[in-house]
Amino acid sequence: MTNRNDVTGTKRRSAGRRLLSAAAVAALCAGAGAAFAATPKNALVMAWNVDAISTFDPAQVGEVVTNEILQNTCDTLVDFDPADERKVQPSFAERWDVSPDRKEITFHLHKGAKFPSGNPVTAEDVAWSLHRVVKLNFGNAATLTEFGFTKDNVEQTIVAGDNTVTFKLDKPYPTTLVLQSIAANRVSMVMDRKTLMANEQGSDLGNKYLATRTACVGPYKLTRWNAGESIVLEANDGYWGKAPGLKRILIRHVAEPGTQRLLLSQGDVDVARDLTPEDLKDLEGSKDVSIVKVLRPQLFYWGFNVADGPFSKEKVRLAMRYLIDYEGLGKTVMTYLGVPRASFAQLGAVGALDAKEGQPFKLDLDKAKQLLTEAGYSNGFEASVLFGTLPHANPIAQSVQQNAAKVGVKLSLERMANAQLFSKVRGREYQSAMLAWQTNVPDAHGNASRLVFNPDNRPEAKQTQYPSWRSAYQDLDLNKKVDEALLEPDPAKRDALYATLQKDVMAKGPMAFMFQMNNVAGVRKDLKAWTWNGFRAYYELAAK
């Protein structure tokens, strides 16, 4: 369903990019005084591990970090309500009309807006922005193609009118789902067509141009990015909407949680995004720092390549689920960070099993041994587990490794840079891997359409935005169930279909889901109105 986000990604450098030196960063964070002082009154300064950034093209972005930056620099047609993520509210579309048969949605657009370049924003820009996603055919194209939009028909099915854009759908999809999946998603971000086409290389529709910059309309504009150091956003003075509360956003790349905590405690940053449970616990009593968290639609899971070897066996995959100490890890490593969750449908989503039904597993070595024996691996086997730089990945992997050894399964652990991890997983060059995945819609179909459904399992299909494809897993019966649940008009029947689907996937799917994550951060108390929900953070609402 909508374009999803990996939690880590690829760091990319460009020789032509303007560099931001350490001295410049210090100058931005401090005033005229010492290098480390209170942050400026007109700026939000944030410490975050942002090594995932590889492009700012909404058609290509697949990482949480870059998605959040784009959400604050590029308007979508509609937006998630900050107070209730299951609702959408107007954004660049002031309102919308739905045909009686639910197969047409017409968006009425804001008038008089201009891009930072000075170019006027037109309905043709909006329609073209959606067309280019499909035509470029990066992974995010699936956000639109799964609703029937194709290269051949997109210009006839997403049509610009007199300050309107109309979606002509091939099926009566749930309207709210279309709004959440497409209209509130980065694929509907309003791009500066004239600027992108003036900088087109070959037939890339401006893709290379967007590798290091943005070209869209939104409350902020990207003014500087230095890979591995910092990102600077400046308020867009010509913005059509309400002016942001703060003029500048500075995101400092800080990989180590301990360093983030130090900067936060000293007042050198306003927000720290990657603190460990130990850091969070120690900061709980601080008079200067608040711990804020909200459950987000992100799942941390252990994924298996089912193309060959032990993980091709359903009972082996089921056995792995009984090697995870959900309760113990939940009370230690994952305190503050998340809650145990074995279902692919996140808590809070329409159609999701409740907390108890969605987490039926517990650490059970005897059960794991029994299943391994039934699968023909009574003596166990050897396999590798890859994981990246998420702070909880290493202790979780070590815990599973220790439990696996007790039933004869020898797991070798390999930690690597995020770029390398995703390259291997997206290329199916792994046996198993621990990583996270986040959907962009509060509906069970959001994850069902990527973590379960697989449109084409051939290696050459390269459906890299489908973790099911990355796992080389395709079950045609489950594909049919995903489609059936999507179009079921009766809410109770739809919930029942998703309940069955979740139980099927917990029994035989290619991923052992372990935890649903929280958005958690340390926030200085002099920063007001830090606002977020499970689907985005709203920089423009922050104030001092």
XYZ file of C-alpha atoms in Angstrom, residues 35-230:
196
model
C 31.308 26.689 20.775
C 28.799 24.905 23.004
C 26.061 27.115 24.406
C 22.304 27.439 24.457
C 20.727 26.872 21.073
C 19.482 29.920 19.142
C 16.019 31.208 19.999
C 14.912 31.052 16.367
C 16.205 27.533 15.644
C 15.486 23.899 16.476
C 18.713 21.929 16.850
C 18.440 18.151 16.774
C 20.940 15.315 17.249
C 20.083 12.302 15.109
C 21.832 9.505 13.260
C 21.117 10.572 9.680
C 23.607 8.462 7.753
C 20.683 6.883 5.869
C 20.235 9.775 3.447
C 20.979 8.943 -0.185
C 18.562 11.177 -2.130
C 15.809 13.737 -1.635
C 13.672 12.482 -4.508
C 10.221 11.499 -3.184
C 9.990 8.968 -6.007
C 13.003 7.098 -4.658
C 13.322 7.743 -0.923
C 12.843 4.658 1.224
C 14.287 5.668 4.590
C 12.586 7.054 7.681
C 15.111 9.860 8.196
C 14.807 11.289 4.690
C 11.055 10.821 4.686
C 10.744 12.964 7.819
C 12.846 15.713 6.272
C 10.747 15.662 3.104
C 7.523 15.762 5.136
C 8.691 19.105 6.506
C 9.896 20.560 3.212
C 7.400 19.226 0.659
C 3.619 19.500 0.966
C 1.421 16.535 0.143
C -2.202 16.752 -1.000
C -3.492 15.898 2.479
C -1.798 15.337 5.820
C -2.255 13.241 8.933
C -4.025 15.027 11.766
C -1.359 15.668 14.454
C -3.876 14.808 17.181
C -5.281 11.646 15.555
C -3.151 9.816 13.034
C -6.118 7.796 11.772
C -7.628 10.987 10.345
C -6.445 13.080 7.418
C -6.794 16.825 7.050
C -6.352 19.268 4.147
C -2.845 20.263 3.122
C -2.116 21.499 -0.399
C -5.587 20.238 -1.300
C -8.096 22.455 0.481
C -10.868 19.868 0.080
C -11.830 16.827 -1.998
C -14.925 15.286 -3.532
C -15.650 11.565 -3.888
C -17.929 10.102 -6.553
C -20.834 7.886 -5.411
C -19.105 4.762 -6.736
C -15.843 5.700 -4.886
C -13.869 5.422 -8.143
C -13.096 9.146 -8.551
C -11.551 11.547 -6.045
C -11.182 15.196 -7.050
C -8.802 17.390 -5.053
C -9.369 21.161 -5.016
C -5.958 22.825 -4.705
C -4.711 25.912 -2.908
C -4.425 28.924 -5.215
C -1.541 31.348 -5.594
C 1.293 29.256 -4.147
C 4.850 29.591 -5.417
C 7.864 27.317 -5.234
C 11.049 28.651 -3.578
C 12.342 29.177 -7.143
C 9.537 31.701 -7.723
C 7.707 29.455 -10.182
C 3.937 29.358 -9.602
C 2.452 26.049 -8.418
C -0.132 24.709 -10.863
C -2.476 21.742 -11.006
C -0.304 20.461 -13.844
C 2.695 20.436 -11.441
C 0.714 18.341 -8.971
C -0.431 15.800 -11.575
C 3.045 15.666 -13.146
C 4.607 14.992 -9.741
C 2.471 11.865 -9.402
C 3.061 10.844 -13.018
C 6.853 11.006 -12.612
C 6.769 8.592 -9.666
C 5.141 5.962 -11.860
C 7.298 6.723 -14.894
C 10.588 6.585 -12.973
C 9.507 3.206 -11.576
C 11.623 3.237 -8.463
C 10.321 1.242 -5.514
C 7.889 3.986 -4.521
C 6.008 3.558 -7.793
C 4.289 0.600 -6.143
C 2.401 3.082 -3.961
C 0.500 4.078 -7.093
C 0.661 0.971 -9.272
C -1.074 -1.146 -6.644
C -4.080 1.147 -7.069
C -4.175 0.508 -10.806
C -2.035 3.415 -12.030
C 0.503 2.347 -14.660
C 2.993 3.956 -17.037
C 0.505 3.441 -19.841
C -2.538 4.942 -18.123
C -1.300 7.349 -15.448
C -1.682 10.474 -17.592
C -5.311 9.524 -18.262
C -6.121 8.445 -14.700
C -4.474 11.281 -12.736
C -5.727 14.377 -14.488
C -5.217 18.101 -13.889
C -8.261 20.366 -14.262
C -9.111 23.941 -13.355
C -7.104 24.083 -10.119
C -8.043 20.470 -9.443
C -6.469 17.041 -9.753
C -8.658 13.961 -10.159
C -7.781 10.332 -9.418
C -9.689 7.896 -11.642
C -9.498 4.526 -9.875
C -10.004 1.107 -11.445
C -11.727 -0.305 -8.343
C -13.769 1.089 -5.438
C -10.888 1.127 -2.964
C -11.658 2.429 0.544
C -11.468 6.203 0.157
C -9.753 6.779 3.490
C -7.100 4.264 2.510
C -6.435 6.053 -0.799
C -6.117 9.356 1.049
C -3.709 7.882 3.598
C -1.743 5.817 1.108
C -1.307 8.251 -1.772
C -2.565 11.733 -0.922
C -0.770 11.862 2.460
C 2.274 10.028 1.137
C 5.470 11.469 -0.292
C 4.471 10.329 -3.798
C 1.987 13.247 -3.853
C 4.573 15.826 -2.821
C 4.222 18.863 -5.072
C 7.374 19.157 -7.178
C 8.738 22.132 -9.169
C 8.324 20.736 -12.675
C 10.046 23.640 -14.492
C 13.126 23.466 -12.278
C 13.405 19.684 -12.485
C 12.966 19.556 -16.249
C 15.500 22.366 -16.691
C 17.982 20.174 -14.827
C 16.995 16.840 -16.373
C 19.844 14.492 -17.299
C 18.876 12.095 -20.021
C 15.308 11.138 -19.216
C 15.656 11.085 -15.414
C 12.941 13.739 -14.806
C 15.296 15.551 -12.436
C 16.241 12.521 -10.320
C 19.980 13.280 -10.247
C 19.247 16.912 -9.425
C 17.280 15.774 -6.364
C 20.140 13.639 -5.098
C 21.452 16.621 -3.155
C 18.585 19.124 -2.973
C 14.826 19.579 -2.870
C 12.545 21.287 -5.395
C 9.087 21.476 -3.877
C 6.685 23.666 -1.935
C 6.548 23.424 1.845
C 7.037 25.272 5.152
C 10.810 24.766 5.060
C 13.383 24.482 2.299
C 16.604 22.497 2.365
C 19.496 24.933 2.200
C 22.428 22.739 3.111
C 23.321 19.058 3.425
C 26.721 17.720 4.285
C 26.645 13.933 4.353
C 27.804 12.624 7.700
C 27.687 16.032 9.374
C 24.512 18.075 9.183
